Coordinates of C-alpha atoms in Angstrom, one line a residue:
Chain A
M1 CA 20.9 -5.3 -9.5
T2 CA 17.7 -5.5 -7.7
E3 CA 18.4 -2.5 -6.0
F4 CA 19.3 -0.3 -9.3
F5 CA 16.1 -1.4 -10.6
Q6 CA 14.3 0.0 -7.9
F7 CA 15.7 2.8 -7.5
L8 CA 15.2 3.6 -11.5
F9 CA 11.3 2.5 -11.3
S10 CA 11.3 5.2 -8.8
G11 CA 13.3 8.0 -10.8
L12 CA 11.3 7.1 -13.8
T13 CA 8.0 7.5 -11.8
V14 CA 9.0 10.9 -10.6
G15 CA 10.6 11.9 -13.7
A16 CA 7.7 11.4 -15.8
I17 CA 5.8 14.3 -12.9
Y18 CA 8.3 16.4 -13.6
A19 CA 8.2 15.9 -17.3
L20 CA 4.4 16.8 -17.1
I21 CA 5.4 20.0 -14.9
A22 CA 8.2 20.7 -17.4
L23 CA 5.5 20.9 -20.3
G24 CA 3.9 23.0 -18.5
F25 CA 7.0 25.4 -18.6
S26 CA 7.7 25.3 -21.9
L27 CA 3.8 25.9 -23.2
I28 CA 4.0 28.6 -21.6
Y29 CA 7.7 29.7 -22.2
N30 CA 6.9 29.2 -26.4
A31 CA 3.8 31.7 -25.8
S32 CA 5.0 34.5 -24.2
H33 CA 8.8 33.9 -23.0
L34 CA 7.7 34.0 -19.4
I35 CA 9.0 31.5 -16.7
N36 CA 5.3 31.1 -14.7
F37 CA 6.8 30.4 -11.1
A38 CA 3.3 29.4 -9.9
Q39 CA 3.5 26.4 -12.3
G40 CA 4.3 23.7 -9.1
E41 CA 0.9 25.8 -7.5
F42 CA -1.1 23.8 -10.4
V43 CA 0.1 20.5 -9.0
M44 CA -0.7 21.0 -5.8
I45 CA -4.4 22.3 -6.5
G46 CA -4.3 19.1 -8.8
G47 CA -3.9 16.7 -5.4
M48 CA -5.8 18.7 -2.4
A49 CA -8.6 19.8 -4.9
T50 CA -9.1 15.9 -5.7
V51 CA -9.2 15.4 -1.9
F52 CA -11.5 18.0 -0.8
F53 CA -14.0 16.9 -3.5
A54 CA -13.7 13.7 -2.8
A55 CA -14.5 14.8 0.9
A56 CA -17.4 16.9 -0.2
G57 CA -19.0 13.1 -1.2
I58 CA -17.9 13.6 -5.4
E59 CA -16.4 10.4 -6.9
L60 CA -13.3 10.4 -7.7
P61 CA -13.1 10.3 -11.1
L62 CA -15.2 13.1 -11.7
A63 CA -13.5 15.1 -8.5
A64 CA -10.0 14.9 -10.3
V65 CA -11.8 15.9 -13.5
L66 CA -13.0 19.5 -11.7
A67 CA -9.4 19.6 -10.0
V68 CA -8.3 19.8 -13.3
L69 CA -10.8 22.2 -14.1
L70 CA -10.0 24.2 -11.2
A71 CA -6.1 24.1 -12.3
V72 CA -7.2 25.9 -15.4
V73 CA -9.5 28.6 -14.4
V74 CA -6.7 29.2 -11.7
A75 CA -4.4 29.6 -14.7
V76 CA -6.6 31.6 -17.1
A77 CA -7.0 33.9 -14.0
I78 CA -3.1 34.4 -13.3
E79 CA -2.7 35.4 -17.2
R80 CA -5.5 37.7 -17.0
L81 CA -5.3 39.4 -13.6
G82 CA -1.8 38.8 -13.2
I83 CA 0.3 39.2 -16.7
A84 CA -1.9 40.6 -19.1
P85 CA -2.2 44.1 -17.0
A86 CA 1.2 44.3 -16.4
K87 CA 2.3 44.5 -20.2
G88 CA 5.5 46.0 -20.8
T89 CA 7.3 44.7 -17.1
S90 CA 10.6 44.2 -17.3
A91 CA 11.4 40.1 -16.9
V92 CA 12.2 40.4 -13.5
G93 CA 9.0 42.5 -12.8
L94 CA 7.1 39.2 -14.6
I95 CA 9.1 36.4 -12.4
I96 CA 8.0 38.6 -9.1
I97 CA 4.4 38.5 -10.3
T98 CA 4.5 34.8 -11.2
I99 CA 6.3 34.3 -7.6
G100 CA 3.7 36.2 -6.1
A101 CA 0.9 34.8 -7.5
A102 CA 2.3 31.1 -6.7
I103 CA 2.4 32.5 -3.0
L104 CA -0.8 33.7 -3.2
I105 CA -2.3 30.6 -3.9
R106 CA -0.7 28.7 -1.8
G107 CA -1.4 31.0 1.1
L108 CA -5.7 30.7 -0.3
A109 CA -4.9 26.7 -0.5
G110 CA -3.7 26.9 3.5
I111 CA -6.8 28.6 4.2
V112 CA -9.5 27.2 1.9
W113 CA -8.6 23.9 2.5
D114 CA -5.8 22.9 5.3
R115 CA -2.7 22.8 6.0
N116 CA -2.1 18.6 6.5
F117 CA -1.2 16.3 4.3
H118 CA -3.5 14.0 2.3
S119 CA -3.1 10.9 0.3
L120 CA -5.4 9.9 -2.5
P121 CA -6.2 6.2 -3.2
P122 CA -3.9 4.5 -6.1
I123 CA -6.2 4.1 -9.8
S124 CA -6.0 0.5 -9.7
G125 CA -4.7 -1.2 -6.6
E126 CA -1.3 -1.4 -5.0
E127 CA -0.7 -4.8 -5.8
P128 CA 2.9 -4.4 -7.1
L129 CA 4.5 -5.7 -9.8
V130 CA 7.8 -7.9 -9.8
I131 CA 10.4 -6.9 -12.3
M132 CA 13.8 -8.0 -12.2
G133 CA 13.3 -8.4 -8.3
A134 CA 12.3 -4.8 -7.9
T135 CA 8.8 -4.0 -7.6
L136 CA 6.9 -1.7 -9.7
L137 CA 3.4 -0.3 -8.4
P138 CA 0.4 0.1 -10.6
Q139 CA 0.3 3.9 -10.4
S140 CA 3.4 4.1 -11.6
L141 CA 2.3 2.5 -14.9
W142 CA -0.5 4.6 -14.8
I143 CA 1.7 7.8 -14.5
F144 CA 4.2 6.6 -17.4
G145 CA 0.9 5.6 -19.5
V146 CA -0.6 9.0 -19.1
T147 CA 2.5 10.9 -19.7
A148 CA 3.3 9.3 -22.5
V149 CA -0.5 9.6 -24.2
I150 CA -0.4 13.6 -23.1
A151 CA 3.1 13.7 -24.8
L152 CA 1.4 12.3 -28.3
L153 CA -1.4 14.1 -27.8
L154 CA 0.8 17.3 -27.8
W155 CA 2.9 16.3 -30.3
F156 CA -0.5 15.8 -32.6
F157 CA -1.7 19.4 -31.4
F158 CA 1.5 21.1 -32.6
A159 CA 2.4 19.3 -35.7
K160 CA -1.3 18.7 -37.2
T161 CA -3.9 21.2 -35.5
L162 CA -3.9 24.5 -37.0
W163 CA -4.3 26.0 -33.5
G164 CA -1.3 24.2 -33.0
K165 CA 0.6 25.4 -35.6
A166 CA -0.4 28.9 -34.3
M167 CA 1.2 28.5 -31.4
M168 CA 4.1 27.3 -33.1
A169 CA 4.3 30.4 -34.8
T170 CA 3.9 32.5 -32.3
A171 CA 7.1 31.2 -30.3
Y172 CA 9.1 31.9 -32.9
N173 CA 8.3 35.5 -33.7
P174 CA 5.4 36.8 -31.9
L175 CA 5.0 39.8 -34.6
A176 CA 5.1 37.8 -37.7
A177 CA 2.5 36.0 -36.1
Q178 CA 0.4 38.8 -35.2
L179 CA 1.0 39.9 -39.1
V180 CA -0.8 36.8 -40.8
G181 CA -3.2 37.2 -38.5
I182 CA -2.6 35.0 -35.3
D183 CA -4.5 36.3 -32.0
T184 CA -1.2 36.0 -30.0
R185 CA -3.2 37.1 -26.8
K186 CA -5.4 34.3 -26.9
V187 CA -2.1 31.9 -27.9
V188 CA -0.5 32.6 -24.5
L189 CA -4.0 32.3 -22.6
V190 CA -4.2 28.4 -24.5
S191 CA -0.9 27.7 -23.0
F192 CA -1.8 28.9 -19.9
A193 CA -4.6 26.9 -19.6
L194 CA -2.8 23.7 -21.0
A195 CA -0.2 24.0 -18.6
G196 CA -2.4 24.2 -15.9
A197 CA -4.3 21.4 -16.7
L198 CA -1.0 19.4 -17.5
G199 CA 0.4 20.5 -13.7
A200 CA -3.1 19.5 -12.1
L201 CA -2.7 16.1 -13.8
A202 CA 0.7 15.4 -12.3
G203 CA -0.6 16.5 -8.9
V204 CA -4.0 14.2 -8.9
L205 CA -1.5 11.4 -10.4
I206 CA 1.4 11.7 -8.0
T207 CA -0.7 12.0 -4.8
P208 CA -1.3 8.3 -4.1
L209 CA 2.2 7.7 -3.9
A210 CA 3.4 10.6 -2.1
P211 CA 0.9 12.7 -0.1
T212 CA 0.0 16.3 -0.6
H213 CA 0.2 19.4 1.0
F214 CA -0.6 22.9 0.4
Q215 CA 3.6 24.2 0.2
V216 CA 3.9 20.9 -2.2
G217 CA 4.1 22.8 -5.1
V218 CA 7.2 24.6 -4.4
M219 CA 9.8 22.0 -5.0
L220 CA 7.6 20.2 -7.5
G221 CA 7.4 23.3 -9.6
L222 CA 11.2 24.0 -9.5
K223 CA 12.4 20.9 -10.0
G224 CA 9.7 20.7 -12.9
F225 CA 11.5 24.1 -14.1
A226 CA 15.1 22.2 -13.5
A227 CA 13.9 19.4 -15.8
A228 CA 12.4 21.6 -18.3
I229 CA 16.0 23.9 -18.4
V230 CA 17.7 20.6 -18.8
G231 CA 16.1 19.7 -21.8
G232 CA 16.0 22.5 -23.3
L233 CA 13.2 25.4 -22.8
G234 CA 10.8 25.3 -25.2
S235 CA 11.0 22.2 -26.5
G236 CA 8.8 19.0 -25.7
L237 CA 10.7 16.3 -26.5
G238 CA 13.4 18.3 -24.1
A239 CA 10.9 18.3 -21.2
I240 CA 10.2 15.0 -21.3
V241 CA 13.6 13.9 -21.2
G242 CA 14.8 16.6 -18.6
G243 CA 11.7 15.6 -16.5
L244 CA 13.2 11.6 -16.9
V245 CA 16.8 12.6 -15.7
I246 CA 16.4 14.7 -13.0
G247 CA 14.1 12.0 -11.7
I248 CA 16.7 9.3 -12.1
A249 CA 19.7 11.0 -11.1
E250 CA 17.1 11.9 -8.0
A251 CA 16.1 8.5 -6.8
M252 CA 19.9 6.9 -7.5
A253 CA 21.6 10.0 -5.3
A254 CA 19.3 9.3 -2.8
G255 CA 19.4 5.4 -3.1
Y256 CA 23.4 5.1 -3.7
L257 CA 24.8 8.7 -2.0
S258 CA 22.6 10.3 0.8
S259 CA 18.9 10.6 0.9
A260 CA 19.3 13.9 3.0
Y261 CA 20.7 15.6 -0.4
K262 CA 18.0 14.3 -2.6
D263 CA 16.1 17.5 -2.8
A264 CA 19.8 19.2 -3.7
V265 CA 20.6 16.8 -6.5
A266 CA 18.1 18.7 -8.8
F267 CA 19.7 22.4 -8.4
V268 CA 23.2 20.8 -8.7
I269 CA 22.5 19.5 -11.9
I270 CA 20.7 23.0 -12.8
L271 CA 23.7 24.8 -11.8
L272 CA 26.1 22.8 -13.9
F273 CA 23.5 22.9 -16.8
L274 CA 23.3 26.9 -16.9
V275 CA 27.0 26.9 -16.5
L276 CA 28.1 24.6 -19.2
W277 CA 25.2 24.1 -21.7
P278 CA 22.3 26.6 -20.8
S279 CA 20.6 25.8 -24.2
G280 CA 19.9 22.4 -22.7
L281 CA 19.8 19.0 -24.5
F282 CA 17.0 19.7 -27.1
G283 CA 16.9 23.4 -26.8
L284 CA 17.9 26.6 -29.5
R285 CA 20.9 28.3 -29.1
G286 CA 19.5 31.7 -28.4
I287 CA 21.1 34.7 -30.2
E288 CA 20.6 38.3 -28.8
R289 CA 20.1 40.7 -31.4
V290 CA 21.0 44.4 -29.9
Chain B
M1 CA 12.2 69.7 2.6
R2 CA 12.7 69.0 -1.4
R3 CA 15.9 70.0 -1.3
L4 CA 16.8 67.7 2.0
L5 CA 15.0 64.7 0.2
G6 CA 16.9 65.4 -3.2
S7 CA 20.6 65.2 -2.1
H8 CA 21.4 62.1 -1.0
H9 CA 23.5 63.6 2.3
G10 CA 19.8 65.0 3.2
G11 CA 18.0 61.7 2.7
L12 CA 21.1 60.0 5.0
V13 CA 20.7 62.9 7.5
L14 CA 16.7 62.1 8.1
L15 CA 17.5 58.3 8.3
V16 CA 19.8 59.7 11.2
L17 CA 17.4 61.8 12.6
A18 CA 14.5 58.9 12.2
I19 CA 16.5 56.6 14.0
L20 CA 17.5 59.1 17.1
L21 CA 13.8 60.3 17.1
M22 CA 12.4 56.9 17.0
P23 CA 12.3 55.5 20.2
L24 CA 10.5 58.7 21.7
G25 CA 7.6 57.1 20.4
F26 CA 7.9 53.5 21.4
P27 CA 5.8 52.0 24.3
N28 CA 7.2 49.5 25.1
S29 CA 10.2 46.9 24.0
F30 CA 8.4 45.2 21.7
Y31 CA 8.4 48.3 19.3
F32 CA 12.5 47.8 19.4
D33 CA 12.3 44.5 18.6
V34 CA 10.7 45.0 15.5
A35 CA 12.5 48.1 14.9
I36 CA 15.9 46.3 15.4
N37 CA 14.4 43.5 13.0
V38 CA 13.5 46.3 10.3
G39 CA 16.9 47.7 10.7
I40 CA 18.9 44.3 9.9
A41 CA 16.4 43.6 6.7
A42 CA 17.1 47.1 5.8
I43 CA 20.8 46.2 5.8
V44 CA 20.5 43.3 3.4
C45 CA 17.8 45.2 1.3
I46 CA 20.3 47.8 0.6
G47 CA 22.9 45.4 -0.6
L48 CA 20.6 43.2 -2.7
N49 CA 19.2 46.6 -4.1
L50 CA 22.7 47.2 -5.4
L51 CA 22.3 44.3 -7.4
I52 CA 18.8 44.3 -8.5
G53 CA 17.8 48.0 -8.5
Y54 CA 21.2 49.2 -9.7
A55 CA 22.9 46.7 -11.6
G56 CA 19.5 45.1 -13.1
Q57 CA 20.9 41.5 -11.9
I58 CA 18.3 39.2 -10.0
S59 CA 18.8 37.1 -7.2
L60 CA 16.6 34.7 -5.5
G61 CA 19.1 33.2 -3.5
H62 CA 20.2 36.0 -0.9
A63 CA 18.7 34.3 2.2
G64 CA 21.6 31.6 1.6
F65 CA 24.3 34.1 2.1
F66 CA 22.2 35.8 4.9
G67 CA 22.1 32.3 6.4
I68 CA 25.9 31.6 5.7
G69 CA 26.8 34.7 7.8
A70 CA 24.2 33.9 10.7
Y71 CA 25.0 30.2 11.0
A72 CA 29.5 31.1 11.0
S73 CA 28.4 33.3 13.8
A74 CA 26.4 30.8 16.0
I75 CA 28.7 27.6 15.0
L76 CA 32.0 29.7 15.8
T77 CA 31.1 31.4 18.8
S78 CA 28.5 29.1 20.7
T79 CA 30.1 25.6 19.3
H80 CA 34.2 26.8 19.2
G81 CA 34.1 29.6 21.6
W82 CA 35.5 32.2 18.9
P83 CA 35.4 35.8 19.3
P84 CA 31.7 37.1 17.8
L85 CA 33.9 39.6 15.7
L86 CA 36.2 37.0 14.4
A87 CA 33.3 34.9 13.7
L88 CA 31.3 37.4 11.6
L89 CA 34.6 38.5 9.8
A90 CA 34.9 34.8 9.1
G91 CA 31.4 34.6 7.6
I92 CA 32.0 38.0 5.8
L93 CA 35.1 35.7 4.2
L94 CA 32.9 32.5 3.3
S95 CA 29.9 34.2 1.8
G96 CA 31.9 36.7 -0.1
G97 CA 34.6 33.6 -1.1
I98 CA 31.2 31.8 -2.4
A99 CA 30.3 34.2 -4.0
F100 CA 32.9 35.7 -6.1
A101 CA 33.7 31.9 -7.0
V102 CA 30.5 31.4 -8.3
A103 CA 29.7 34.9 -9.3
R104 CA 31.3 34.8 -13.3
P105 CA 29.4 31.5 -14.5
I106 CA 26.4 32.7 -12.8
L107 CA 25.9 36.7 -13.5
A108 CA 27.1 35.3 -17.3
L109 CA 23.6 34.1 -17.5
K110 CA 20.6 36.3 -17.9
G111 CA 16.2 36.8 -17.0
H112 CA 14.6 33.5 -16.0
Y113 CA 18.2 31.7 -16.1
L114 CA 20.0 34.2 -13.7
A115 CA 16.9 33.6 -11.7
M116 CA 17.2 29.9 -11.3
A117 CA 20.6 29.9 -10.9
T118 CA 20.8 32.1 -7.8
L119 CA 17.4 29.9 -7.0
G120 CA 19.6 26.9 -7.2
L121 CA 22.2 28.4 -5.1
G122 CA 20.0 29.4 -2.4
I123 CA 18.3 26.5 -2.0
I124 CA 21.5 24.1 -1.9
I125 CA 22.3 26.5 1.1
S126 CA 19.4 26.3 2.9
I127 CA 19.4 22.3 2.4
V128 CA 23.1 22.1 3.4
L129 CA 22.1 24.3 6.5
S130 CA 19.3 22.0 7.3
Q131 CA 21.1 18.6 7.0
E132 CA 24.7 19.0 8.6
V133 CA 22.8 18.1 11.5
A134 CA 25.7 17.6 13.7
L135 CA 27.0 21.1 12.7
T136 CA 23.6 23.3 13.0
G137 CA 21.3 21.5 14.4
G138 CA 19.5 20.8 11.8
P139 CA 15.8 21.9 11.1
D140 CA 15.2 22.3 15.1
G141 CA 17.9 25.5 14.9
M142 CA 20.7 25.7 17.6
P143 CA 21.4 28.4 20.0
V144 CA 23.8 31.4 19.5
D145 CA 25.8 33.0 22.3
P146 CA 25.3 37.0 22.6
L147 CA 27.3 39.5 20.9
T148 CA 30.2 40.7 23.0
L149 CA 32.5 43.5 21.3
F150 CA 35.6 45.0 22.7
G151 CA 34.7 43.3 25.8
F152 CA 31.3 44.8 26.3
E153 CA 28.1 42.6 25.8
I154 CA 25.7 43.7 23.9
S155 CA 22.7 43.2 25.5
G156 CA 19.1 44.6 26.2
T157 CA 17.0 46.4 23.9
W158 CA 18.3 49.6 23.9
S159 CA 22.0 48.9 22.5
W160 CA 21.0 46.4 20.1
Y161 CA 18.8 49.3 18.9
W162 CA 21.9 51.8 18.7
L163 CA 24.0 48.7 17.1
V164 CA 22.0 47.8 14.4
G165 CA 20.8 51.4 14.0
G166 CA 24.6 52.2 13.6
T167 CA 25.1 49.7 11.2
L168 CA 22.1 50.7 9.3
V169 CA 23.8 54.1 8.7
L170 CA 26.6 53.1 8.4
V171 CA 25.8 50.4 5.2
T172 CA 23.2 53.2 3.9
W173 CA 25.9 55.6 3.4
L174 CA 28.4 53.2 1.5
A175 CA 25.8 52.5 -0.6
L176 CA 24.8 56.1 -1.5
N177 CA 28.5 56.7 -2.2
L178 CA 29.1 53.5 -4.0
V179 CA 26.1 54.4 -6.2
D180 CA 27.6 58.0 -6.9
S181 CA 30.7 56.9 -8.0
P182 CA 32.2 55.6 -11.0
I183 CA 31.0 51.9 -9.8
G184 CA 27.4 53.1 -9.4
R185 CA 27.1 54.9 -13.0
A186 CA 29.2 51.6 -14.6
L187 CA 26.4 49.3 -13.0
R188 CA 23.3 52.2 -14.2
A189 CA 25.3 51.1 -17.8
V190 CA 25.1 47.9 -17.4
H191 CA 21.0 47.6 -16.1
S192 CA 20.0 49.8 -19.4
S193 CA 21.8 47.9 -21.5
E194 CA 24.8 45.4 -21.2
I195 CA 26.0 45.5 -24.4
A196 CA 26.0 49.6 -25.2
A197 CA 28.1 49.5 -21.9
R198 CA 30.6 47.1 -23.2
V199 CA 30.9 48.8 -26.3
C200 CA 31.8 51.7 -24.0
G201 CA 34.5 50.1 -22.6
V202 CA 32.9 49.1 -18.9
D203 CA 34.4 45.9 -17.8
T204 CA 30.8 44.5 -17.2
T205 CA 31.5 41.4 -16.0
A206 CA 33.8 42.5 -13.2
Y207 CA 31.4 45.1 -12.2
K208 CA 28.5 42.7 -11.9
V209 CA 31.1 40.1 -10.0
L210 CA 31.8 43.1 -7.5
V211 CA 28.1 44.3 -6.6
F212 CA 27.2 40.5 -6.5
V213 CA 30.2 39.7 -3.9
V214 CA 29.2 43.4 -2.0
S215 CA 25.7 42.2 -1.6
A216 CA 26.6 38.9 -0.8
V217 CA 28.9 40.2 2.2
I218 CA 26.3 43.0 3.3
A219 CA 24.0 39.9 3.9
S220 CA 26.4 38.3 5.8
L221 CA 26.9 40.9 8.1
A222 CA 23.2 41.4 8.9
G223 CA 22.5 37.2 9.2
S224 CA 25.7 37.8 11.6
L225 CA 23.5 40.3 13.8
F226 CA 20.3 38.7 13.5
A227 CA 22.1 35.3 14.8
H228 CA 23.2 37.1 17.9
F229 CA 20.1 39.2 18.4
S230 CA 17.5 36.4 18.0
G231 CA 19.8 33.7 19.7
W232 CA 18.1 30.7 18.3
L233 CA 19.0 30.6 14.7
T234 CA 17.0 27.8 12.4
P235 CA 17.6 27.0 8.8
D236 CA 14.0 29.0 8.2
E237 CA 16.0 31.9 7.9
A238 CA 18.5 30.8 4.6
D239 CA 15.4 29.4 3.2
F240 CA 13.5 30.3 -0.7
L241 CA 10.7 32.2 1.3
R242 CA 13.4 34.2 2.9
S243 CA 14.8 35.1 -0.3
I244 CA 11.4 36.2 -1.8
Q245 CA 10.9 38.4 1.2
F246 CA 14.4 39.9 0.7
V247 CA 13.5 40.9 -3.0
T248 CA 9.4 41.8 -2.4
M249 CA 11.0 44.2 0.8
V250 CA 13.3 46.0 -2.8
V251 CA 10.9 45.7 -5.4
L252 CA 8.0 47.0 -3.0
G253 CA 10.3 49.9 -1.8
G254 CA 11.7 50.6 -5.2
M255 CA 14.1 49.4 -7.2
A256 CA 17.1 51.5 -7.3
S257 CA 16.2 53.5 -4.4
T258 CA 18.6 53.1 -0.8
F259 CA 15.9 54.8 0.9
G260 CA 13.2 52.9 -1.3
A261 CA 14.4 49.4 0.0
I262 CA 14.8 50.6 3.9
V263 CA 11.3 51.4 3.5
G264 CA 10.3 48.1 1.7
A265 CA 11.6 46.5 4.5
A266 CA 10.1 48.4 7.3
L267 CA 6.9 48.3 5.6
L268 CA 7.0 44.1 5.4
T269 CA 8.5 43.6 8.6
A270 CA 7.0 45.6 10.7
L271 CA 3.0 44.9 9.1
P272 CA 3.2 41.3 10.3
Q273 CA 3.7 42.5 13.6
F274 CA 1.3 44.5 14.6
L275 CA -1.5 44.0 11.8
T276 CA -3.2 40.6 12.7
V277 CA -5.0 40.2 9.1
F278 CA -1.0 40.1 7.7
Q279 CA 0.0 37.8 10.6
N280 CA -2.4 35.1 9.5
Y281 CA -2.8 35.7 5.8
E282 CA 0.9 36.2 5.8
H283 CA 1.3 34.2 2.4
V284 CA -1.9 36.0 1.0
M285 CA -0.2 39.6 1.8
L286 CA 2.9 38.8 0.3
G287 CA 1.8 37.3 -2.9
L288 CA -0.9 40.1 -3.2
V289 CA 2.0 42.9 -2.5
M290 CA 4.2 41.5 -5.0
V291 CA 1.4 41.2 -7.7
L292 CA 0.1 44.4 -7.1
T293 CA 3.0 46.5 -6.7
M294 CA 4.1 45.3 -9.9
I295 CA 1.2 45.9 -11.7
F296 CA 0.3 49.2 -10.4
M297 CA 3.8 50.5 -9.4
P298 CA 6.5 48.5 -11.3
R299 CA 9.1 51.6 -10.0
G300 CA 8.4 50.8 -6.3
L301 CA 6.9 53.2 -3.3
V302 CA 9.7 55.7 -2.8
P303 CA 10.3 56.6 -6.2
T304 CA 6.2 56.7 -7.5
L305 CA 5.6 58.9 -4.5
A306 CA 8.9 60.7 -5.1
L307 CA 7.9 61.2 -8.9
R308 CA 4.4 62.2 -7.5
F309 CA 5.4 64.8 -4.7
F310 CA 8.6 66.6 -6.2
G311 CA 8.6 65.9 -10.1
D312 CA 11.2 63.6 -11.7
R313 CA 14.0 64.0 -9.4
S314 CA 14.2 60.4 -7.9

């Protein structure tokens, strides 16, 4: 049983990180029906920028804030310089643009920073808690807490604020949203900014547990995307549940089956979901008009 | 010139001429190496272009099929002593079989979902290749025996150059014929509107499955050639970045243009070899090429240039 709880804790921890990344995918998907394959790079920026700002003598909390801001700037730049000028490009074209942006950012990170692994100190010590015989690091609690707070904030934002409602309206029907005076261009921009911030936050939080590297965004991004699809693209609750499902499945498979195939688990799940249940756990079934 | 480029056979003649005449300008064997690698990438891209350019279905996992072909050749010849040609055919059967098995459910998906599914498939293949250490040597890679065809060992840059060049011409010819056949027209119909195509009586699923399998088989063939040519194989050849490179070559050269696929493969394979800037900043350059092509030249190099110089007849 101890073993089980140990795997569960580690699954929930990565799962919460996947959830934050998946929320970014869903935000952008809602605003523009676009999959931003550069989402994982925001996570990398969050970790790497914090490390290098801290190395430059900036205090850690401020370094983390600056890293998140940097990711927001990069996200906005992707939208303004990559997505907006390519208006009218096919879905395949947009996928290629965001993948290109991701590779570009990764390359720049490898040049501007470096190609080594880096870690950060945990937020509140390394003294683990023991629950049911399994250990839980305080950093995991921070990750759970921050993910929960973010989920509540996003719920409040979308349900209670005018901006949030404007974004929901754009998600349902961009043309109708424009007709009632919503600036959908701004909505898309805000969704990119928010997705950048969420990704970078995930990067800041996970770096003490899993070292960061200029290529760390590839897998994290893809697994976040897998989480978003499992939960149902565009659904906030789905993103969180999907993240936890993928995280736990991965940890259990690594623990009980084979750690070598840990990374394959998310992709097997995603293939099964895509084939059997493409709308995901909480997604709306899409109806295509001809 | 215009008539020559306009007709498909003219293009094929130009390709043959280019392959025949290029060695005259090659100062040393390094150029042959680059040309052979260009040829191998071009073969993959011609197949991938049938899928992406003509049928409008994206695949972010074709390096997986390239890897299956490469490793089938490597493992069956080096470890089990099979004749290379048989190993190559086994790789083709395996790739084609996997592609056929997954094609129906996967190709029912569209857009992002299809991208994610093919990407997942490619990543699973590359993870298997790097984790089955006993079979593949793992991330360190494995040696591959030289290629022998009908008792003759293909060695040295000249014989490889002619072999890859000949295969490239053959694959190009097949692709051009396929595109000009009823199958090609059906694929283009699927691309412009799948539902309209279905209403007109086109069995869209069957055609999508067919083109997916064909492109996987071609990638596998190229993978086998690559394995024997390079003599050493690592799982990097099957990974996600490699898949992205293939897609970028197709997009850069021009979707729905067979010669575009060759040009794209040539540019993205040769440039990093000759320009050190490209070598040091490989990721940055690849990313820039992808973004800028899609923004400024969404049709790709060859169709855009053809449009500019010869009017609308690409």
